[in-house]
């Protein structure tokens, strides 16, 4: 059995970690919001960006990925399904 003092220390550490995480999260949100506001005041067109990978190439990449996974894991799936898994 853990002592009362150790339990209090563990509870304090856990609550302190949660509080610190909440403070860091709020600070990051405020920083990101202030950066976003200042950039929108400077140049509103800077927020509009071209996608790095075009939609068609993304679809092609996804299709190639799925095809490769099917070819690689197809025999494993067939053997497992033949065993009743």
Coordinates of N, CA and C in Angstrom, one line a residue:
X1 N 0.8 -1.2 0.0 CA 0.0 0.0 0.0 C 0.9 1.2 0.0
X2 N 0.5 2.2 -0.8 CA 1.3 3.4 -0.9 C 0.9 4.4 0.2
X3 N 1.9 5.1 0.7 CA 1.6 6.0 1.9 C 0.8 7.2 1.4
X4 N 0.2 7.8 2.4 CA -0.7 9.0 2.2 C 0.2 10.1 1.6
X5 N 1.4 10.3 2.1 CA 2.3 11.3 1.6 C 2.6 11.1 0.1
X6 N 2.9 9.9 -0.3 CA 3.2 9.5 -1.7 C 2.0 9.8 -2.6
X7 N 0.8 9.4 -2.0 CA -0.4 9.6 -2.8 C -0.7 11.1 -3.0
X8 N -0.4 12.0 -2.0 CA -0.6 13.4 -2.2 C 0.4 14.0 -3.2
X9 N 1.6 13.5 -3.1 CA 2.6 14.0 -4.1 C 2.3 13.6 -5.5
X10 N 1.8 12.3 -5.7 CA 1.4 11.9 -7.0 C 0.2 12.7 -7.5
X11 N -0.8 12.9 -6.6 CA -1.9 13.7 -7.0 C -1.5 15.2 -7.4
X12 N -0.6 15.7 -6.6 CA -0.1 17.1 -6.9 C 0.6 17.1 -8.2
X13 N 1.4 16.1 -8.5 CA 2.2 16.1 -9.8 C 1.2 16.0 -10.9
X14 N 0.2 15.1 -10.8 CA -0.8 14.9 -11.9 C -1.6 16.2 -12.1
X15 N -2.0 16.8 -11.1 CA -2.8 18.1 -11.2 C -1.9 19.2 -11.7
X16 N -0.7 19.3 -11.3 CA 0.2 20.3 -11.8 C 0.5 20.1 -13.3
X17 N 0.6 18.8 -13.7 CA 0.9 18.6 -15.1 C -0.3 19.0 -16.0
X18 N -1.5 18.7 -15.5 CA -2.7 19.0 -16.2 C -2.9 20.5 -16.3
X19 N -2.6 21.2 -15.2 CA -2.7 22.7 -15.2 C -1.6 23.3 -16.1
X20 N -0.4 22.8 -16.1 CA 0.6 23.3 -17.0 C 0.3 23.1 -18.5
X21 N -0.3 21.9 -18.8 CA -0.7 21.6 -20.2 C -1.8 22.6 -20.6
X22 N -2.7 22.9 -19.7 CA -3.8 23.8 -20.1 C -3.3 25.2 -20.3
X23 N -2.3 25.6 -19.5 CA -1.7 27.0 -19.7 C -1.0 27.0 -21.0
X24 N -0.2 26.0 -21.3 CA 0.6 26.0 -22.5 C -0.3 26.0 -23.7
X25 N -1.4 25.2 -23.6 CA -2.4 25.2 -24.7 C -3.0 26.5 -25.0
X26 N -3.4 27.2 -23.9 CA -4.0 28.5 -24.1 C -3.1 29.5 -24.6
X27 N -1.8 29.5 -24.1 CA -0.8 30.4 -24.6 C -0.5 30.2 -26.1
X28 N -0.4 29.0 -26.5 CA -0.2 28.7 -27.9 C -1.4 29.2 -28.8
X29 N -2.6 29.0 -28.3 CA -3.8 29.5 -29.0 C -3.7 31.0 -29.2
X30 N -3.4 31.7 -28.1 CA -3.3 33.1 -28.2 C -2.2 33.6 -29.1
X31 N -1.1 32.9 -29.1 CA 0.0 33.3 -30.0 C -0.4 33.1 -31.5
X32 N -1.0 31.9 -31.8 CA -1.4 31.6 -33.1 C -2.5 32.6 -33.6
X33 N -3.4 32.9 -32.7 CA -4.5 33.9 -33.1 C -3.9 35.3 -33.4
X34 N -2.9 35.7 -32.5 CA -2.3 37.0 -32.8 C -1.5 37.0 -34.1
X35 N -0.8 36.0 -34.4 CA -0.1 35.9 -35.6 C -1.1 35.9 -36.8
X36 N -2.1 35.2 -36.7 CA -3.1 35.1 -37.8 C -3.7 36.5 -38.0
X37 N -4.1 37.2 -36.9 CA -4.7 38.5 -37.0 C -3.7 39.5 -37.6
X38 N -2.5 39.5 -37.2 CA -1.5 40.4 -37.7 C -1.2 40.2 -39.2
X39 N -1.2 38.9 -39.6 CA -1.0 38.6 -41.0 C -2.2 39.0 -41.9
X40 N -3.4 38.9 -41.3 CA -4.6 39.3 -42.1 C -4.6 40.8 -42.3
X41 N -4.1 41.5 -41.3 CA -4.0 43.0 -41.4 C -3.0 43.4 -42.4
X42 N -1.8 42.7 -42.5 CA -0.7 43.1 -43.4 C -1.1 42.8 -44.8
X43 N -1.4 41.5 -45.1 CA -1.7 41.2 -46.5 C -2.8 40.1 -46.5
X44 N -4.0 40.4 -46.9 CA -5.1 39.4 -46.9 C -4.9 38.3 -47.9
X45 N -4.1 38.6 -49.0 CA -3.9 37.5 -50.0 C -2.9 36.5 -49.6
X46 N -2.1 36.7 -48.5 CA -1.1 35.8 -48.1 C -1.7 34.5 -47.6
X47 N -3.0 34.6 -47.1 CA -3.6 33.4 -46.6 C -4.1 32.4 -47.7
X48 N -4.3 32.9 -48.9 CA -4.8 32.1 -50.0 C -3.5 31.4 -50.6
X49 N -3.5 30.1 -50.5 CA -2.3 29.4 -51.0 C -2.8 28.3 -52.0
X50 N -1.9 28.1 -52.9 CA -2.1 26.9 -53.8 C -1.8 25.6 -53.1
X51 N -2.6 24.6 -53.3 CA -2.3 23.3 -52.7 C -1.0 22.8 -53.2
X52 N -0.2 22.3 -52.3 CA 1.1 21.8 -52.7 C 1.0 20.6 -53.7
X53 N 0.1 19.7 -53.3 CA -0.2 18.5 -54.2 C -1.6 18.7 -54.8
X54 N -1.7 18.7 -56.1 CA -3.0 18.8 -56.7 C -3.9 17.7 -56.4
X55 N -5.2 17.9 -56.5 CA -6.2 16.9 -56.1 C -6.0 15.7 -56.9
X56 N -5.8 15.8 -58.2 CA -5.7 14.6 -59.1 C -4.5 13.8 -58.7
X57 N -3.4 14.4 -58.4 CA -2.2 13.7 -58.1 C -2.4 13.0 -56.7
X58 N -3.1 13.7 -55.8 CA -3.4 13.1 -54.5 C -4.3 11.8 -54.7
X59 N -5.2 11.9 -55.6 CA -6.1 10.7 -55.9 C -5.2 9.6 -56.5
X60 N -4.3 9.9 -57.4 CA -3.4 8.9 -58.0 C -2.5 8.3 -57.0
X61 N -2.0 9.2 -56.1 CA -1.1 8.6 -55.0 C -1.9 7.7 -54.1
X62 N -3.1 8.1 -53.8 CA -3.9 7.2 -52.9 C -4.2 5.9 -53.6
X63 N -4.5 5.9 -54.9 CA -4.8 4.7 -55.6 C -3.6 3.8 -55.7
X64 N -2.4 4.4 -56.0 CA -1.2 3.6 -56.0 C -0.9 3.0 -54.6
X65 N -1.1 3.8 -53.6 CA -0.9 3.2 -52.2 C -1.8 2.1 -51.9
X66 N -3.1 2.2 -52.2 CA -4.0 1.1 -52.0 C -3.7 -0.1 -52.8
X67 N -3.3 0.1 -54.0 CA -2.9 -1.1 -54.9 C -1.7 -1.8 -54.3
X68 N -0.7 -1.0 -53.9 CA 0.5 -1.6 -53.3 C 0.2 -2.4 -52.0
X69 N -0.6 -1.9 -51.2 CA -1.0 -2.5 -49.9 C -1.8 -3.8 -50.3
X70 N -2.7 -3.8 -51.2 CA -3.4 -5.0 -51.6 C -2.5 -6.0 -52.2
X71 N -1.6 -5.7 -53.0 CA -0.7 -6.7 -53.5 C 0.3 -7.2 -52.5
X72 N 0.7 -6.4 -51.5 CA 1.6 -6.9 -50.5 C 0.9 -7.8 -49.4
X73 N -0.3 -7.3 -49.0 CA -1.0 -8.0 -47.9 C -2.1 -9.0 -48.4
X74 N -2.3 -9.0 -49.7 CA -3.3 -9.9 -50.2 C -3.1 -11.4 -49.9
X75 N -1.9 -12.0 -50.1 CA -1.7 -13.4 -49.7 C -1.8 -13.6 -48.2
X76 N -1.4 -12.7 -47.4 CA -1.6 -12.9 -45.9 C -3.1 -12.9 -45.6
X77 N -3.9 -12.0 -46.2 CA -5.3 -12.0 -45.9 C -6.0 -13.3 -46.4
X78 N -5.6 -13.8 -47.6 CA -6.1 -15.0 -48.1 C -5.8 -16.2 -47.2
X79 N -4.6 -16.3 -46.7 CA -4.2 -17.4 -45.9 C -4.9 -17.3 -44.5
X80 N -5.1 -16.1 -44.0 CA -5.8 -16.0 -42.7 C -7.3 -16.3 -42.9
X81 N -7.9 -15.9 -44.0 CA -9.3 -16.1 -44.2 C -9.6 -17.6 -44.5
X82 N -8.6 -18.3 -45.1 CA -8.8 -19.7 -45.3 C -8.7 -20.5 -44.0
X83 N -8.0 -20.0 -43.0 CA -8.0 -20.7 -41.7 C -9.2 -20.3 -40.8
X84 N -10.0 -19.4 -41.3 CA -11.2 -19.0 -40.5 C -11.0 -17.9 -39.5
X85 N -9.9 -17.1 -39.7 CA -9.7 -16.0 -38.8 C -10.5 -14.9 -39.2

